[in-house]
Coordinates of C-alpha atoms in Angstrom, one line a residue:
M1 CA -0.1 0.1 0.1
F2 CA 2.0 3.1 -1.1
D3 CA 0.6 5.3 -4.0
V4 CA -1.7 8.3 -4.7
I5 CA -1.2 9.6 -8.2
I6 CA -3.5 11.7 -10.6
L7 CA -3.7 10.6 -14.1
N8 CA -5.7 12.5 -16.7
M9 CA -8.1 10.3 -18.9
K10 CA -7.8 10.8 -22.5
N11 CA -11.7 10.5 -22.9
S12 CA -14.6 8.4 -21.6
L13 CA -14.3 5.7 -23.9
V14 CA -10.7 4.6 -23.0
S15 CA -10.5 2.7 -20.1
L16 CA -6.9 3.4 -19.0
P17 CA -4.2 6.0 -20.5
N18 CA -1.4 4.2 -22.1
K19 CA 1.9 3.4 -20.8
N20 CA 3.4 6.6 -21.9
D21 CA 1.2 8.6 -20.5
I22 CA 1.3 6.9 -17.3
Q23 CA 4.8 7.3 -17.0
S24 CA 4.9 11.1 -18.1
T25 CA 2.5 11.4 -15.1
Y26 CA 4.6 9.6 -12.7
V27 CA 7.6 11.5 -13.9
A28 CA 5.9 14.8 -13.1
Y29 CA 4.5 13.5 -9.7
N30 CA 7.7 12.2 -8.7
P31 CA 9.6 15.1 -7.3
V32 CA 6.7 16.4 -5.2
L33 CA 6.3 12.7 -3.7
S34 CA 10.0 12.7 -2.9
E35 CA 9.8 16.1 -1.1
I36 CA 6.8 15.0 1.0
L37 CA 8.3 11.7 1.7
E38 CA 11.5 13.3 3.0
K39 CA 9.6 15.7 5.3
V40 CA 7.3 12.8 6.7
E41 CA 10.5 10.5 7.5
E42 CA 12.6 13.7 9.1
K43 CA 8.9 14.3 11.1
L44 CA 9.0 10.8 12.0
K45 CA 12.3 10.5 13.2
K46 CA 11.8 13.4 15.6
T47 CA 8.4 11.9 16.9
I48 CA 9.2 8.4 17.7
K49 CA 11.2 8.0 20.8
L50 CA 12.8 4.3 21.9
A51 CA 15.2 3.1 24.1
S52 CA 16.7 1.5 21.1
T53 CA 17.1 4.0 18.0
P54 CA 15.1 2.3 15.0
T55 CA 16.1 2.2 11.7
Y56 CA 14.3 4.1 8.8
K57 CA 13.9 3.1 5.1
S58 CA 11.9 5.2 2.9
R59 CA 11.1 5.3 -0.9
V60 CA 8.6 6.4 -3.6
K61 CA 7.0 3.3 -5.5
S62 CA 9.4 2.6 -9.1
F63 CA 7.5 3.2 -12.1
N64 CA 7.7 -0.3 -13.2
S65 CA 6.1 -1.5 -9.7
Y66 CA 3.7 1.2 -10.0
Y67 CA 2.6 0.4 -13.5
Q68 CA 2.1 -3.1 -12.9
K69 CA -0.3 -2.2 -9.7
V70 CA -2.3 0.2 -12.0
L71 CA -3.2 -2.3 -14.7
R72 CA -4.5 -4.6 -11.8
L73 CA -6.9 -1.9 -10.8
K74 CA -10.6 -2.0 -12.4
S75 CA -10.5 0.4 -15.0
E76 CA -14.0 1.9 -14.2
E77 CA -12.7 3.0 -10.7
A78 CA -10.0 4.9 -12.5
E79 CA -12.4 6.5 -14.9
K80 CA -15.2 7.6 -12.4
A81 CA -12.5 9.2 -10.1
N82 CA -10.4 10.5 -13.2
F83 CA -7.2 9.5 -11.1
I84 CA -5.7 6.4 -10.1
P85 CA -5.1 6.6 -6.4
L86 CA -2.6 4.2 -5.0
T87 CA -2.0 4.0 -1.0
D88 CA 1.4 2.5 -1.2
M89 CA 3.3 5.2 -3.4
M90 CA 5.1 6.6 -0.6
G91 CA 6.3 4.3 2.2
I92 CA 8.4 4.4 5.4
R93 CA 9.7 1.6 7.1
V94 CA 10.2 1.8 11.0
I95 CA 12.5 -1.4 11.6
C96 CA 12.9 -1.6 15.4
A97 CA 14.8 -4.0 17.6
F98 CA 12.3 -5.9 20.1
L99 CA 8.7 -6.7 19.7
E100 CA 7.6 -4.2 22.3
D101 CA 8.5 -1.1 20.1
L102 CA 5.9 -2.1 17.5
S103 CA 3.1 -1.1 19.7
E104 CA 4.8 1.8 21.3
V105 CA 5.6 3.2 17.7
E106 CA 2.1 2.9 16.6
R107 CA 0.7 4.6 19.7
Q108 CA 3.3 7.4 19.1
V109 CA 2.3 7.8 15.4
K110 CA -1.5 7.6 15.9
E111 CA -0.7 10.7 18.6
K112 CA 1.2 12.8 16.4
F113 CA -0.4 12.2 12.5
V114 CA -3.9 11.6 11.2
V115 CA -4.4 8.1 11.1
R116 CA -6.7 6.9 8.0
E117 CA -6.0 3.0 8.4
V118 CA -4.1 0.3 10.4
E119 CA -3.6 -2.9 9.0
Y120 CA -1.9 -5.9 10.9
K121 CA -0.1 -8.2 8.3
G122 CA 0.1 -11.9 9.0
A123 CA -1.9 -11.7 12.2
Q124 CA -4.3 -14.2 10.9
Q125 CA -1.9 -16.7 9.7
N126 CA -1.7 -20.0 11.6
F127 CA 1.7 -22.0 12.7
R128 CA 1.4 -23.8 9.0
E129 CA 1.4 -20.7 7.0
F130 CA 4.3 -18.2 5.9
G131 CA 4.1 -14.8 5.1
Y132 CA 5.8 -11.5 6.9
E133 CA 4.3 -9.8 9.7
S134 CA 4.0 -6.1 9.8
V135 CA 1.9 -3.2 10.9
H136 CA 0.6 -0.9 8.4
V137 CA -0.2 2.4 9.2
L138 CA -1.7 4.9 6.5
I139 CA -1.4 8.7 7.6
A140 CA -2.3 11.7 6.3
I141 CA 0.1 14.0 5.0
P142 CA 0.8 16.8 7.6
D143 CA 0.5 20.4 6.5
D144 CA 4.0 21.2 7.3
C145 CA 5.1 18.3 5.0
M146 CA 3.4 19.2 2.1
P147 CA 5.8 20.7 -0.8
T148 CA 6.9 24.3 -0.6
K149 CA 6.4 24.7 -4.3
N150 CA 4.0 22.7 -6.0
V151 CA 1.8 23.6 -8.7
L152 CA 0.4 20.1 -9.3
P153 CA -3.0 19.1 -7.6
L154 CA -2.9 16.6 -5.0
P155 CA -6.0 14.6 -4.0
D156 CA -7.4 15.0 -0.4
S157 CA -6.9 10.7 -0.1
I158 CA -3.2 11.1 -0.6
V159 CA -1.5 9.1 2.1
C160 CA 1.7 7.8 3.5
E161 CA 2.3 4.4 4.7
I162 CA 4.4 3.5 7.5
Q163 CA 5.3 -0.3 8.1
I164 CA 6.3 -0.9 11.6
R165 CA 8.5 -4.0 11.7
T166 CA 11.4 -5.7 13.9
I167 CA 14.7 -6.6 12.5
L168 CA 13.7 -10.1 11.8
Q169 CA 10.6 -9.2 10.2
D170 CA 12.0 -7.1 7.9
A171 CA 14.7 -9.4 7.1
W172 CA 12.1 -12.3 6.4
A173 CA 9.8 -9.9 4.5
E174 CA 13.0 -9.0 2.1
V175 CA 13.8 -12.5 1.5
E176 CA 10.2 -13.7 0.9
H177 CA 9.7 -10.8 -1.7
E178 CA 12.7 -12.4 -3.6
L179 CA 11.3 -15.9 -3.3
V180 CA 7.7 -15.5 -3.8
Y181 CA 6.3 -12.2 -4.5
K182 CA 8.6 -11.0 -7.2
T183 CA 8.3 -14.5 -9.2
E184 CA 5.0 -14.8 -8.6
F185 CA 5.5 -17.9 -7.4
T186 CA 3.0 -20.2 -5.2
P187 CA 5.0 -23.3 -3.6
F188 CA 2.7 -26.4 -4.0
D189 CA 5.6 -28.4 -3.0
L190 CA 4.8 -29.6 0.6
P191 CA 8.5 -30.1 1.8
L192 CA 9.3 -26.4 0.2
K193 CA 6.2 -25.1 2.0
R194 CA 7.1 -26.7 5.2
K195 CA 10.5 -25.2 4.7
L196 CA 9.1 -21.7 4.5
A197 CA 6.8 -22.1 7.5
S198 CA 9.7 -23.2 9.5
I199 CA 12.1 -20.3 8.7
N200 CA 9.3 -17.9 9.5
A201 CA 8.5 -20.0 12.8
S202 CA 11.8 -19.7 14.0
L203 CA 12.1 -16.2 13.4
S204 CA 9.0 -15.3 14.8
L205 CA 10.5 -17.3 17.9
A206 CA 13.7 -15.5 17.8
D207 CA 11.7 -12.3 18.4
I208 CA 10.0 -13.6 21.3
V209 CA 13.2 -14.7 22.8
F210 CA 15.0 -11.4 22.2
Q211 CA 12.1 -9.7 24.1
E212 CA 12.3 -12.2 26.9
I213 CA 15.8 -11.3 27.1
R214 CA 15.4 -7.6 27.2
D215 CA 12.6 -8.1 29.7
Y216 CA 15.0 -10.1 32.0
Q217 CA 17.8 -7.8 31.7
R218 CA 15.5 -4.9 32.5
K219 CA 14.5 -6.5 35.5
L220 CA 17.9 -7.5 36.4
Q221 CA 19.2 -4.1 36.1
G222 CA 16.4 -2.5 38.0
E223 CA 17.4 -5.0 41.2
V224 CA 21.1 -3.8 40.4
E225 CA 20.3 -0.2 40.7
V226 CA 18.5 -0.7 44.1
R227 CA 21.5 -2.8 45.6
K228 CA 24.1 -0.2 44.4
A229 CA 22.0 2.7 45.7
A230 CA 22.1 0.9 49.2
F231 CA 25.7 0.1 48.7
Y232 CA 26.6 3.5 48.3
E233 CA 24.2 4.9 50.9
K234 CA 26.0 2.7 53.5
A235 CA 29.3 3.6 52.6
D236 CA 28.4 7.6 52.8
V237 CA 27.0 6.8 56.2
L238 CA 30.4 5.3 57.0
T239 CA 33.1 7.4 55.0
L240 CA 31.4 10.9 54.7
E241 CA 30.3 11.5 58.3
K242 CA 27.0 13.1 57.2
N243 CA 25.2 14.5 60.3
D244 CA 21.6 13.7 58.3
A245 CA 22.4 10.5 57.3
K246 CA 20.3 7.6 58.7
K247 CA 21.8 4.4 59.7
T248 CA 21.2 1.7 57.0
D249 CA 21.6 -1.5 59.6
G250 CA 17.9 -2.5 59.9
Q251 CA 16.1 0.3 57.8
E252 CA 13.5 -0.6 55.1
Q253 CA 15.4 -1.2 51.9
K254 CA 14.4 0.5 49.0
S255 CA 12.1 -0.9 46.6
I256 CA 10.8 -1.5 43.2
Q257 CA 8.3 -3.7 41.3
R258 CA 9.3 -7.2 41.9
V259 CA 9.4 -9.8 39.3
S260 CA 8.0 -13.0 39.1
P261 CA 10.1 -15.8 40.3
Y262 CA 12.3 -17.6 37.8
V263 CA 12.7 -21.5 37.4
R264 CA 15.8 -21.9 39.2
G265 CA 18.5 -23.7 37.2
T266 CA 20.6 -21.4 35.4
I267 CA 23.3 -19.0 36.7
D268 CA 21.3 -15.7 35.5
D269 CA 18.1 -17.2 37.3
M270 CA 20.3 -17.8 40.5
L271 CA 21.9 -14.4 40.0
L272 CA 18.3 -12.4 39.9
E273 CA 17.4 -14.7 42.7
A274 CA 20.4 -13.1 45.1
I275 CA 20.1 -9.6 44.0
Q276 CA 16.4 -9.7 44.8
A277 CA 17.4 -11.4 48.2
H278 CA 19.9 -9.0 48.8
N279 CA 17.6 -5.8 48.2
N280 CA 15.1 -7.5 50.4
G281 CA 17.6 -7.4 53.4
E282 CA 18.2 -11.1 53.2
V283 CA 22.3 -10.7 52.9
E284 CA 23.0 -14.5 54.0
K285 CA 20.9 -16.1 51.4
A286 CA 22.2 -13.8 48.7
V287 CA 26.0 -14.6 50.1
K288 CA 24.7 -18.3 50.1
I289 CA 23.5 -18.0 46.4
Y290 CA 26.6 -16.4 45.1
S291 CA 28.8 -18.9 46.5
E292 CA 26.7 -21.9 44.9
I293 CA 27.3 -20.1 41.5
L294 CA 31.1 -19.8 42.2
G295 CA 31.2 -23.3 43.2
T296 CA 29.4 -24.8 40.4
T297 CA 31.0 -27.6 38.0
P298 CA 32.4 -26.7 35.7
Q299 CA 33.6 -23.4 36.6
P300 CA 31.8 -20.5 35.1
P301 CA 34.1 -18.6 32.6
A302 CA 36.0 -15.5 34.0
P303 CA 33.7 -12.9 32.9
V304 CA 31.1 -14.5 34.9
L305 CA 33.2 -15.3 37.9
A306 CA 34.4 -11.5 38.0
V307 CA 30.7 -10.4 38.0
I308 CA 29.9 -13.0 40.7
H309 CA 32.7 -11.9 43.1
K310 CA 31.5 -8.5 42.8
H311 CA 28.1 -9.2 43.7
R312 CA 29.0 -11.2 46.5
G313 CA 31.4 -8.9 47.9
M314 CA 28.7 -6.2 47.8
A315 CA 26.4 -8.5 49.8
F316 CA 29.5 -9.2 52.2
F317 CA 29.7 -5.2 52.6
A318 CA 26.1 -5.2 53.7
G319 CA 26.5 -7.5 56.5
N320 CA 29.6 -5.6 57.7
R321 CA 32.1 -8.3 56.4
Y322 CA 34.4 -5.9 55.3
E323 CA 37.7 -8.5 55.0
E324 CA 35.5 -10.9 53.0
A325 CA 33.9 -8.0 50.7
L326 CA 37.7 -6.7 49.9
N327 CA 38.7 -10.3 49.2
D328 CA 35.8 -10.7 46.6
F329 CA 36.7 -7.3 45.3
K330 CA 40.4 -8.3 44.7
D331 CA 39.0 -11.8 43.2
S332 CA 36.9 -10.0 41.0
V333 CA 39.6 -7.8 39.2
K334 CA 41.8 -11.0 39.0
Y335 CA 39.2 -12.2 36.6
D336 CA 38.5 -8.9 34.7
E337 CA 41.7 -6.4 35.0
K338 CA 39.2 -3.6 33.5
G339 CA 36.8 -3.9 36.2
F340 CA 37.0 -0.2 37.4
R341 CA 33.8 -0.7 39.6
S342 CA 35.6 -3.1 41.5
Y343 CA 38.5 -1.3 42.4
Y344 CA 36.4 1.4 43.1
Y345 CA 34.6 -0.9 45.7
M346 CA 37.8 -1.9 46.9
G347 CA 39.0 1.7 47.6
I348 CA 35.5 2.3 49.7
V349 CA 36.1 -0.6 51.8
Y350 CA 39.9 0.3 52.4
S351 CA 38.5 3.8 53.6
I352 CA 35.9 2.5 56.1
M353 CA 39.0 0.4 57.4
S354 CA 41.0 3.5 57.8
K355 CA 43.3 2.2 55.3
H356 CA 44.0 5.4 53.4
R357 CA 47.1 4.5 51.3
E358 CA 45.5 1.5 49.9
A359 CA 42.3 3.5 49.3
V360 CA 44.2 6.0 47.3
E361 CA 46.0 3.1 45.1
A362 CA 42.5 1.6 44.4
F363 CA 40.8 4.6 43.4
T364 CA 43.5 5.4 41.4
K365 CA 43.5 2.3 39.7
S366 CA 39.7 2.6 38.9
L367 CA 40.4 6.2 37.3
E368 CA 43.0 4.7 35.3
I369 CA 40.9 2.4 33.5
H370 CA 37.9 4.9 33.6
E371 CA 39.1 8.5 34.3
Y372 CA 35.7 10.3 34.2
Q373 CA 34.0 9.2 37.3
S374 CA 33.5 11.8 39.8
H375 CA 32.8 10.2 42.6
A376 CA 36.1 8.1 42.6
H377 CA 37.8 11.3 42.2
Y378 CA 35.7 12.7 45.1
R379 CA 36.4 9.9 47.6
R380 CA 40.1 9.9 46.6
A381 CA 40.1 13.5 47.5
L382 CA 38.7 12.3 51.0
S383 CA 41.5 9.9 51.4
Y384 CA 44.0 12.2 50.5
F385 CA 42.6 14.6 53.1
A386 CA 42.8 11.9 55.7
L387 CA 46.4 11.3 55.0
G388 CA 47.1 15.2 55.2
D389 CA 48.0 15.3 51.5
Y390 CA 45.7 18.7 51.1
N391 CA 47.1 19.6 47.5
E392 CA 46.1 16.3 46.1
S393 CA 42.9 16.6 47.9
I394 CA 42.3 19.7 46.6
A395 CA 43.3 18.6 42.9
D396 CA 40.8 15.8 43.2
L397 CA 37.8 17.7 44.4
N398 CA 38.2 20.1 41.7
A399 CA 38.1 17.3 39.1
A400 CA 34.9 15.9 40.9
K401 CA 33.4 19.3 40.5
S402 CA 34.4 19.6 37.0
L403 CA 33.0 16.2 36.3
G404 CA 29.3 17.3 37.7
L405 CA 29.6 15.8 41.2
P406 CA 26.6 17.9 43.0
D407 CA 27.1 20.8 45.5
S408 CA 25.3 18.9 48.4
E409 CA 28.1 16.0 48.1
W410 CA 31.5 18.1 48.0
R411 CA 30.6 20.7 50.1
N412 CA 31.5 19.2 53.3
L413 CA 35.2 18.6 52.3
N414 CA 35.6 21.8 50.4
D415 CA 34.7 23.5 53.8
K416 CA 37.5 21.5 55.7
L417 CA 39.8 22.5 53.0
V418 CA 38.7 25.9 53.1
E419 CA 39.7 25.8 57.2
K420 CA 43.0 24.5 56.2
F421 CA 43.9 27.0 54.2
G422 CA 41.7 29.7 55.3
M423 CA 40.5 30.5 51.7
K424 CA 37.8 29.9 49.4
M425 CA 38.2 27.1 47.3

């Protein structure tokens, strides 16, 4: 569905203009349609907001394709209207990463454009059938997308088609177009039909699995953020000496929407269970699960071991078991030398243990791996201050400020340095 073109009929006795007349009209309108399409695509890109940026493809229907479709129309309809309206002359594909994006794109399009029609391609197919799935939305052309200099009349019914697909749906549509549509080939051979149906089903299943992984990552990340916030809050209480800080031991843990329990078995399932236990204040349960993962046979690969040691270290920290937390963070960087967060956590633990020289070394290592860490600069500034190295403390404090550390977090140390030097920082 992509075309709307105006064609002048020679006279009422002629069913359709000849090919040259059709082509002449097409050539005249092509620049107009191209300008409209470009503006609609630009507007669409500004409208659609997704976590994963979609890919856009657009095209004005080629003349050969347009002409073939015109020949399939009923001639009396063309005569009655004195033009041949095709709905798929202008088309834009919005290609998304995940299934959840499809309904979100459709919703945003409906909010910002006048929608004439929505069609869900492939929605009625059963598992034995093959064919591409896609959401097709026909929109009226917005006033601000009309051509700036257009002397050719455009019908009120002119539309642009927006096709919304996942990456895999688009891949299937492209291949199917080459194998079936272009050749007008209908496979009657049963094994061939089964192969096509199998490929289609496999791609559909892959889309579902990708979405499930996406959902899992989002849930896991939510739990990690809650746990990380609790870790930093406790570190602040113990190292920054905030007068208004509340004691974290025994306090109610921050909450996010909990996920349905997974069937336990995979490392991912166990990791999520452990993080949820940690966030619910069940620190010992979390430590136990992390230890089970580390003790599995065969042993998980190095990147996994690095992550689990880091998580267990944070659980030990929450339980005031600082030596064990420190050992886990050290083990984490053994398996991942670029683990700047584990070095950062090591620095925090050293600070709490009043081992400020070791804390400086750990923060320095973290910053060598990733230099744009305002909090690492700030905490190293605190350690330098505790060691009496005020010049280094000032340098780190200024670096933390320049990297956007909030005023409320650096003000206390700033005031202490002002006292030492008797001057405004």
